[in-house]
Amino acid sequence: MSLTDKTIAELRDGFRAGDFSAREIAEEFNAAVDAADALNAYLVKTPELALEAAEAADKARGSDSLKPLSGIPLGMKDLFATEGVLTSAGSKMLGNFLPPYESTVSANLKAAGAGMLGKLNMDEFAMGSSNETCAHGPVISPWRREGSNAAITPGGSSGGSASAVSARIAPGATGTDTGGSIRQPAAFTGICGIKPTYGRCSRWGIVSFASSLDQAGPMARTVRDCAIMLEAMCGFDPKDSTSLDVEVPQWEAGLSSDLKGKKVGIPREYRIDGTPGEINALWDQGVEWLRDAGAEPVEISLPHSKYALPTYYIIAPAEASSNLARYDGVRYGLREVVEGGGLHDMYKATRAEGFGDEVKRRIMIGTYVLSAGFYDAYFTKAQKVRALIKQDFRKAFEQCDMILTPTAPSAAFALGEKSDDPIAMYLNDVFAVPASLAGLPAMSVPGGVNGDGLPLGLHLIGNELDEQTVLNAGLAIEERAPSIELPKKWW
Amino acid sequence: MSDYVIKGQTGDWEVVIGLEIHAQVTSNAKLFSGAATAFGAEPNTQVSLVDAAMPGMLPVPNRECIRQAVRTGMAIDAQINRFSRFDRKNYFYADLPQGYQISQLYHPIVGEGEITVLVDEKDENSAKTIGVERIHLEQDAGKLMHDQHPTMSYVDLNRCGVALMEIVSKPDMRSPAEAGAYIRKLRSILRYVGSCDGNMEEGSMRADVNVSVRRPGEEFGTRTETKNVNSVRFVQQVIEYEAKRQVAAIEAGEEVVQETRLFNPDKGVTKPLRSKEDAHDYRYFPDPDLLPVELEDEFLAECRASLPELPDAKRKRYEDLGISVYNAAVLTAEVENARWFDRLLDAGADAVAASNWANSVLPGLLNAKEVAFDDPRNTPEVSAEILAMVDKGEISKGQAKEVFEYYLDSGDSPAKIVEDKGLKQTSDTGAIEAKVDEVLAANADKVQQYKDGKQALFGFFVGQTMKAMQGKANPQVVNQILRAKLDE
Amino acid sequence: MSVTQEQVRHIANLARIEMSEEETERLLPELNKILGWVEQLGEVDTDGVEPLTAVIDQQLRFRDDEVTDGDIRDKVLENAPDAQHGFFAVPKVIE
Ligand SMILES: [Mg+2]
Ligand SMILES: [Zn+2]
């Protein structure tokens, strides 16, 4: 078994036991990364940083200075600012941006001993569900439909992360999730991904999309690996006013698939017309697995679920239209000067050239819903509905400890299949978005494959700060679901 | 109450004025970052990655700025909002790196309050109360320089993110004099509270001047806003210019356009800043990077407890000590002067004598020697010592001036100066009486004339006696003895 | 509500994105479709509901009034497309 086939926990334990060195791990992954250009998952490769961390890990082996992630090289979504390493957010706008600072989350991982394999491709400014909005070309999933060579999307926006982990060119990767961007790609590629409670991971140094929704989280092959990474990523950060000043639990140590005494809520409103039968069948199967693990299923109601997506598509673009105003060609990034033009001509030309279509579309929507005369009708209304959605969850968690739904309404689709219908694309996140609006922890775990042999995910939503229950239920599913064989190398 | 009217061709017009004062909050660090706020630093050296709006940078509010806004609100008896929130005001400009200013539109930290001004500081009956609509906190912008390069502008972000209080008055003022009195009073309060240094030259206080005109008693007219006016005099010029311009426009059958204008101090005129078509749509919305501001009892109690005696209370106290309305107003206008004067009183000086000394005598003496008021030599204790000697009759008022001048020159203590220069006047009745007797004996003719009714000669006898005493006699004692002897 | 071509141009200007006539024409039906779709929120009874602005129940924390940052001009300017004499340089404003 090649080292790249191992999980983070296996690599960590094997390295500690002296079965192999950190250097060997880093070298194998670096080589695998180099051999996987066809996936377009890495925008920047940093083999030297992976080796540097490996060297430190090998030196520390057997000593007190060994850290939780010593010996583990990881992939970093390009949304995290990495000091001196190109950080483009998948955009032409930041095509030359070398941050003089390191994001808190990536710094936390570094401090925990992890190395960095490189920066992972993503939808531009994290806006997309298929990784087709990236300025550097789409990411290709290592998965293919049975009997087809058509390129499949790994999902988005953390598509590079998903593709890299499922192709075993990173044992784990960071993702960010604003409205499903960790969970949907995890589901599409047969891996795990968790978005913690809003405020668990510092947003400092993560290129903002929608501030009230953005949250970082890990993507990895197993629930345990997610727990390991999440522990290292989370933590109070005084530089982020929305960071939670609470202790980080020992999630890995707390893992248990015994769900006796727990209630799992099944929201009746998530039975949506037109959802493929295989999705609903998997969902029913998931309920049985959790029952088998000791949990008691209860029907719950989240009456405003249907409005979550439109609410999201007002709030997220509104915040984004303001967050992305800083890309003006003055202090960093692209600048387009108009011959004989002034400052405002430069702004317009720079932003026309630097942003792709989806980003422009969302800035336009966001600008419109905040503009004079429309603010109350759209933005304030959406904030009110968001309050109702939050309230729905509050009530639901009086009756249950976790909620189970499908992660996405379909398996991964082929590149180009949905790219000319924005709303069809947005519907990918129909199950993922409510938890984002409510700031709740939520995770996707692989449940099985569909008729085409493509992976499907199950989605667990937990109460505020209760990542442990989410992880434990994820573990229970992981233990019972048929093990998914990761795609054979064709790249 | 104001009798300021604009005489139009069709009759009298009243001017309606509201002021939005941007006051820089006194703090070491910026409103949302740890960069310094000091004036005059090298360009872009007081800029953090947050101020430069680097991708992923986030604001964390400075407690002191919140505290100073609350204390300022308390100083004008304003409603303090326990719940407030920061909003984003979105627009593009090179001095605004985020593409939005963090401000407070929907829920400002301070609500309604009021400020009472004396339009004429000699006249207690000229008091007028001006309403304050709100005070909110916001970020200052950076600085653009247009004259360094033919085709480029240069951007310095040092000021960017410095905390400002925007203090919005109600449209309660009716004359340039009232507007001037309001700004001076507000500045005085801010400096007492210590929430703003009030330095208009360095831009610590700038006014947006809202002006409209109307027939007395009628509905408000359409207003214009002239931005960033940086002295009391300019504010008054803006009001006069705008009032006349608007009256002329209305009387010519035109409409006053609601617009933003800029003042040109060289020409004394205002000009529209941008055309109406390009009117901004700021798309305010709550800043999602910041949670609501919720103030706790303990915090509010500390804010209140830390407030000093404010100008109105101090003025009232001075007046109660017998100090004149005018002197009390002048002494309390500047916080440094008032604090200095309080120390003078603490050192035991008589209030009325001290107020005359501080207002009418001391400034001239300092001026003549080109010594600043805040010169370390000008301690209230020295003045107190000199005033005490006057009070005890040891030196005359005239000698008091002399002693102070010697003090400035030599640095010797007033007691030593009086001693060394032999200035100490005597109240020794025996010695004075002896000299009086000598003078009266030597001028028997004049004594007779005095007794015959030429009362004016009294001064002559005083002068002669003082001369005989080499100027060191207490004039009051001299007077007493002379009266006794001449009128017996 | 539906957006007009004129409004699309106005929004593009507010957002400072240069757009050709062709682009605004292409965007118009897309924006209207998305706006029409989000308008289903009108069905929700939100009377008396406080708009949610902070998703977590937490109080805002403050920083102390200490100078802890700045004096990093090189870092501030190093990514600038044009920096001169310690300033960012931008094309002159034409009002
Ligand atoms: Mg204003
Ligand atoms: Zn303002």
PDB file of C-alpha atoms and ligand atoms in Angstrom, chain B residues 20-22 89 101 103 136 138-139 164-168 208 225 227 284, ligand 2:
ATOM      1  CA  GLU B  20     -22.591  67.786  11.226  1.00  0.00           C
ATOM      2  CA  ILE B  21     -19.309  67.980  13.075  1.00  0.00           C
ATOM      3  CA  HIS B  22     -16.707  65.290  12.480  1.00  0.00           C
ATOM      4  CA  LYS B  89     -21.510  52.872   3.755  1.00  0.00           C
ATOM      5  CA  GLN B 101     -16.729  53.266   5.350  1.00  0.00           C
ATOM      6  CA  SER B 103     -20.164  53.966  10.191  1.00  0.00           C
ATOM      7  CA  HIS B 136     -22.193  58.060  15.751  1.00  0.00           C
ATOM      8  CA  GLU B 138     -17.141  56.036  11.974  1.00  0.00           C
ATOM      9  CA  GLN B 139     -13.813  55.619  10.217  1.00  0.00           C
ATOM     10  CA  LEU B 164     -14.386  60.005  14.180  1.00  0.00           C
ATOM     11  CA  MET B 165     -17.458  61.014  16.101  1.00  0.00           C
ATOM     12  CA  GLU B 166     -20.032  62.521  13.789  1.00  0.00           C
ATOM     13  CA  ILE B 167     -22.070  64.897  15.921  1.00  0.00           C
ATOM     14  CA  VAL B 168     -25.246  65.829  14.099  1.00  0.00           C
ATOM     15  CA  ASP B 208     -20.537  69.781   7.174  1.00  0.00           C
ATOM     16  CA  GLU B 225     -24.636  70.567   2.458  1.00  0.00           C
ATOM     17  CA  LYS B 227     -18.625  69.610   3.267  1.00  0.00           C
ATOM     18  CA  TYR B 284     -25.887  50.977   3.871  1.00  0.00           C
TER      19      TYR B 284
HETATM   20 ZN    ZN D   2     -19.515  61.227   8.528  1.00  0.00          ZN
END
